[in-house]
């Protein structure tokens, strides 16, 4: 999960680095806050003079729980794209992966409806499951 947080931070830096002009590269940091706690939780945020802002917070869930232990990070960032479009992205990263949300992200198309014949076949299969397979080494007479 920390890798995902680093990825998002790198994405913001890369997007801001693509902007041209020395004033963009020399944008002052207007606000920066960081807090790291002994339990593994943290908060971080910054804002620059050219309109870039980011905030993130993370917490270790099920600490000491072995396989159930997971880092959960949530945050957001915003900046203006080179074409002037305002970009705002919110994200959650946890044991279910990286889950971004933003108006600029593409949306998957709605899948077509299931044809009636296939729907009937699926209903029939669900209502009439196959008999269990005999165990290996046993004979059926």
PDB file of C-alpha atoms in Angstrom:
ATOM      1  CA  UNK A   1       0.000   0.000   0.000  1.00  0.00           C
ATOM      2  CA  UNK A   2       2.892   2.343   0.647  1.00  0.00           C
ATOM      3  CA  UNK A   3       3.974   1.693  -2.923  1.00  0.00           C
ATOM      4  CA  UNK A   4       0.591   2.946  -4.111  1.00  0.00           C
ATOM      5  CA  UNK A   5       0.950   6.091  -2.040  1.00  0.00           C
ATOM      6  CA  UNK A   6       4.399   6.657  -3.543  1.00  0.00           C
ATOM      7  CA  UNK A   7       2.912   6.085  -7.013  1.00  0.00           C
ATOM      8  CA  UNK A   8       0.264   8.760  -6.436  1.00  0.00           C
ATOM      9  CA  UNK A   9       2.856  11.198  -5.129  1.00  0.00           C
ATOM     10  CA  UNK A  10       5.057  10.486  -8.157  1.00  0.00           C
ATOM     11  CA  UNK A  11       2.072  11.033 -10.444  1.00  0.00           C
ATOM     12  CA  UNK A  12       1.424  14.452  -8.941  1.00  0.00           C
ATOM     13  CA  UNK A  13       5.089  15.380  -9.246  1.00  0.00           C
ATOM     14  CA  UNK A  14       5.217  14.135 -12.848  1.00  0.00           C
ATOM     15  CA  UNK A  15       2.097  16.055 -13.801  1.00  0.00           C
ATOM     16  CA  UNK A  16       3.385  19.213 -12.205  1.00  0.00           C
ATOM     17  CA  UNK A  17       6.816  18.743 -13.830  1.00  0.00           C
ATOM     18  CA  UNK A  18       5.228  18.618 -17.284  1.00  0.00           C
ATOM     19  CA  UNK A  19       3.928  22.126 -16.921  1.00  0.00           C
ATOM     20  CA  UNK A  20       6.170  24.622 -18.674  1.00  0.00           C
ATOM     21  CA  UNK A  21       7.576  27.925 -17.493  1.00  0.00           C
ATOM     22  CA  UNK A  22      10.033  28.689 -14.709  1.00  0.00           C
ATOM     23  CA  UNK A  23       7.256  30.082 -12.484  1.00  0.00           C
ATOM     24  CA  UNK A  24       5.700  26.613 -12.485  1.00  0.00           C
ATOM     25  CA  UNK A  25       8.970  24.938 -11.502  1.00  0.00           C
ATOM     26  CA  UNK A  26       9.683  27.523  -8.841  1.00  0.00           C
ATOM     27  CA  UNK A  27       6.212  27.523  -7.272  1.00  0.00           C
ATOM     28  CA  UNK A  28       6.454  28.242  -3.562  1.00  0.00           C
ATOM     29  CA  UNK A  29       5.148  25.788  -0.994  1.00  0.00           C
ATOM     30  CA  UNK A  30       2.348  27.675   0.741  1.00  0.00           C
ATOM     31  CA  UNK A  31       1.456  25.023   3.283  1.00  0.00           C
ATOM     32  CA  UNK A  32       2.950  21.697   4.329  1.00  0.00           C
ATOM     33  CA  UNK A  33       1.966  19.484   7.244  1.00  0.00           C
ATOM     34  CA  UNK A  34       3.181  16.040   8.284  1.00  0.00           C
ATOM     35  CA  UNK A  35       2.265  13.905  11.260  1.00  0.00           C
ATOM     36  CA  UNK A  36       3.590  10.399  11.922  1.00  0.00           C
ATOM     37  CA  UNK A  37       2.315   8.499  14.948  1.00  0.00           C
ATOM     38  CA  UNK A  38       3.793   5.576  16.871  1.00  0.00           C
ATOM     39  CA  UNK A  39       0.872   3.311  15.908  1.00  0.00           C
ATOM     40  CA  UNK A  40       1.824   3.612  12.214  1.00  0.00           C
ATOM     41  CA  UNK A  41      -0.872   6.116  11.294  1.00  0.00           C
ATOM     42  CA  UNK A  42       0.078   9.310   9.515  1.00  0.00           C
ATOM     43  CA  UNK A  43      -1.259  12.456   7.869  1.00  0.00           C
ATOM     44  CA  UNK A  44       0.402  14.566   5.237  1.00  0.00           C
ATOM     45  CA  UNK A  45      -0.647  17.516   3.115  1.00  0.00           C
ATOM     46  CA  UNK A  46       0.822  20.290   1.045  1.00  0.00           C
ATOM     47  CA  UNK A  47      -0.258  23.179  -1.146  1.00  0.00           C
ATOM     48  CA  UNK A  48       1.832  25.083  -3.668  1.00  0.00           C
ATOM     49  CA  UNK A  49       1.583  28.542  -5.158  1.00  0.00           C
ATOM     50  CA  UNK A  50       0.622  27.183  -8.585  1.00  0.00           C
ATOM     51  CA  UNK A  51      -2.577  25.481  -7.378  1.00  0.00           C
ATOM     52  CA  UNK A  52      -1.308  21.974  -6.679  1.00  0.00           C
ATOM     53  CA  UNK A  53      -2.633  20.482  -3.457  1.00  0.00           C
ATOM     54  CA  UNK A  54      -2.499  16.999  -1.992  1.00  0.00           C
ATOM     55  CA  UNK A  55      -3.501  15.367   1.250  1.00  0.00           C
ATOM     56  CA  UNK A  56      -3.202  11.809   2.468  1.00  0.00           C
ATOM     57  CA  UNK A  57      -3.759   9.823   5.620  1.00  0.00           C
ATOM     58  CA  UNK A  58      -2.985   6.236   6.428  1.00  0.00           C
ATOM     59  CA  UNK A  59      -3.544   3.732   9.184  1.00  0.00           C
ATOM     60  CA  UNK A  60      -2.453   0.163   9.853  1.00  0.00           C
ATOM     61  CA  UNK A  61      -5.542  -2.040  10.193  1.00  0.00           C
ATOM     62  CA  UNK A  62      -5.433  -5.234  12.287  1.00  0.00           C
ATOM     63  CA  UNK A  63      -1.925  -4.516  13.559  1.00  0.00           C
ATOM     64  CA  UNK A  64      -0.143  -7.742  14.486  1.00  0.00           C
ATOM     65  CA  UNK A  65      -2.884  -9.766  12.788  1.00  0.00           C
ATOM     66  CA  UNK A  66      -0.566 -11.570  10.364  1.00  0.00           C
ATOM     67  CA  UNK A  67      -2.345 -12.049   7.028  1.00  0.00           C
ATOM     68  CA  UNK A  68      -5.216  -9.785   8.157  1.00  0.00           C
ATOM     69  CA  UNK A  69      -2.855  -6.842   8.696  1.00  0.00           C
ATOM     70  CA  UNK A  70      -3.299  -4.174   6.014  1.00  0.00           C
ATOM     71  CA  UNK A  71      -2.358  -0.569   5.419  1.00  0.00           C
ATOM     72  CA  UNK A  72      -5.268   1.663   4.452  1.00  0.00           C
ATOM     73  CA  UNK A  73      -4.485   4.959   2.775  1.00  0.00           C
ATOM     74  CA  UNK A  74      -6.920   7.575   1.591  1.00  0.00           C
ATOM     75  CA  UNK A  75      -6.284  10.940   0.108  1.00  0.00           C
ATOM     76  CA  UNK A  76      -6.755  13.342  -2.750  1.00  0.00           C
ATOM     77  CA  UNK A  77      -4.851  15.693  -4.985  1.00  0.00           C
ATOM     78  CA  UNK A  78      -5.735  18.471  -7.369  1.00  0.00           C
ATOM     79  CA  UNK A  79      -3.961  20.469 -10.027  1.00  0.00           C
ATOM     80  CA  UNK A  80      -4.645  22.161 -13.349  1.00  0.00           C
ATOM     81  CA  UNK A  81      -3.771  20.141 -16.457  1.00  0.00           C
ATOM     82  CA  UNK A  82      -1.668  21.778 -19.193  1.00  0.00           C
ATOM     83  CA  UNK A  83      -4.838  22.321 -21.255  1.00  0.00           C
ATOM     84  CA  UNK A  84      -6.407  24.266 -18.358  1.00  0.00           C
ATOM     85  CA  UNK A  85      -8.683  21.463 -17.144  1.00  0.00           C
ATOM     86  CA  UNK A  86      -8.933  21.271 -13.350  1.00  0.00           C
ATOM     87  CA  UNK A  87      -8.051  17.749 -12.192  1.00  0.00           C
ATOM     88  CA  UNK A  88      -9.247  16.450  -8.846  1.00  0.00           C
ATOM     89  CA  UNK A  89      -8.756  12.846  -7.767  1.00  0.00           C
ATOM     90  CA  UNK A  90      -9.774  11.096  -4.563  1.00  0.00           C
ATOM     91  CA  UNK A  91      -8.444   7.638  -3.771  1.00  0.00           C
ATOM     92  CA  UNK A  92      -8.559   4.786  -1.318  1.00  0.00           C
ATOM     93  CA  UNK A  93      -5.854   2.112  -1.212  1.00  0.00           C
ATOM     94  CA  UNK A  94      -6.263  -0.934   1.002  1.00  0.00           C
ATOM     95  CA  UNK A  95      -6.378  -4.729   0.836  1.00  0.00           C
ATOM     96  CA  UNK A  96      -8.801  -4.344  -2.097  1.00  0.00           C
ATOM     97  CA  UNK A  97      -6.265  -2.396  -4.174  1.00  0.00           C
ATOM     98  CA  UNK A  98      -6.043   1.186  -5.414  1.00  0.00           C
ATOM     99  CA  UNK A  99      -9.482   2.737  -5.959  1.00  0.00           C
ATOM    100  CA  UNK A 100      -9.329   6.173  -7.616  1.00  0.00           C
ATOM    101  CA  UNK A 101     -12.309   8.431  -8.274  1.00  0.00           C
ATOM    102  CA  UNK A 102     -12.343  11.540 -10.401  1.00  0.00           C
ATOM    103  CA  UNK A 103     -14.516  13.219 -13.011  1.00  0.00           C
ATOM    104  CA  UNK A 104     -11.647  13.037 -15.548  1.00  0.00           C
ATOM    105  CA  UNK A 105     -11.289   9.240 -15.320  1.00  0.00           C
ATOM    106  CA  UNK A 106     -12.883   7.089 -18.019  1.00  0.00           C
ATOM    107  CA  UNK A 107     -15.997   5.112 -17.110  1.00  0.00           C
ATOM    108  CA  UNK A 108     -16.468   1.549 -18.326  1.00  0.00           C
ATOM    109  CA  UNK A 109     -19.394   1.134 -20.716  1.00  0.00           C
ATOM    110  CA  UNK A 110     -22.537  -0.576 -19.490  1.00  0.00           C
ATOM    111  CA  UNK A 111     -22.441  -4.215 -20.554  1.00  0.00           C
ATOM    112  CA  UNK A 112     -25.163  -5.343 -22.959  1.00  0.00           C
ATOM    113  CA  UNK A 113     -28.112  -7.258 -21.480  1.00  0.00           C
ATOM    114  CA  UNK A 114     -27.939 -11.056 -21.339  1.00  0.00           C
ATOM    115  CA  UNK A 115     -29.845 -12.565 -24.281  1.00  0.00           C
ATOM    116  CA  UNK A 116     -33.088 -14.297 -23.163  1.00  0.00           C
ATOM    117  CA  UNK A 117     -31.983 -17.759 -24.368  1.00  0.00           C
ATOM    118  CA  UNK A 118     -28.776 -17.574 -22.327  1.00  0.00           C
ATOM    119  CA  UNK A 119     -30.669 -16.286 -19.280  1.00  0.00           C
ATOM    120  CA  UNK A 120     -33.046 -19.279 -19.520  1.00  0.00           C
ATOM    121  CA  UNK A 121     -30.107 -21.689 -19.869  1.00  0.00           C
ATOM    122  CA  UNK A 122     -28.394 -20.213 -16.803  1.00  0.00           C
ATOM    123  CA  UNK A 123     -31.629 -20.479 -14.797  1.00  0.00           C
ATOM    124  CA  UNK A 124     -32.018 -24.127 -15.859  1.00  0.00           C
ATOM    125  CA  UNK A 125     -28.431 -24.965 -14.891  1.00  0.00           C
ATOM    126  CA  UNK A 126     -28.886 -23.302 -11.495  1.00  0.00           C
ATOM    127  CA  UNK A 127     -32.114 -25.264 -10.875  1.00  0.00           C
ATOM    128  CA  UNK A 128     -30.653 -28.610 -12.050  1.00  0.00           C
ATOM    129  CA  UNK A 129     -27.093 -28.995 -10.743  1.00  0.00           C
ATOM    130  CA  UNK A 130     -25.128 -31.991 -12.022  1.00  0.00           C
ATOM    131  CA  UNK A 131     -24.874 -35.055  -9.744  1.00  0.00           C
ATOM    132  CA  UNK A 132     -21.725 -35.215  -7.632  1.00  0.00           C
ATOM    133  CA  UNK A 133     -18.761 -37.023  -9.159  1.00  0.00           C
ATOM    134  CA  UNK A 134     -17.914 -40.376  -7.559  1.00  0.00           C
ATOM    135  CA  UNK A 135     -14.810 -40.311  -5.406  1.00  0.00           C
ATOM    136  CA  UNK A 136     -11.696 -41.749  -6.930  1.00  0.00           C
ATOM    137  CA  UNK A 137     -11.221 -45.413  -6.082  1.00  0.00           C
ATOM    138  CA  UNK A 138     -14.934 -46.161  -5.725  1.00  0.00           C
ATOM    139  CA  UNK A 139     -17.087 -47.914  -8.281  1.00  0.00           C
ATOM    140  CA  UNK A 140     -20.653 -47.208  -9.225  1.00  0.00           C
ATOM    141  CA  UNK A 141     -22.790 -50.157 -10.345  1.00  0.00           C
TER     142      UNK A 141
END
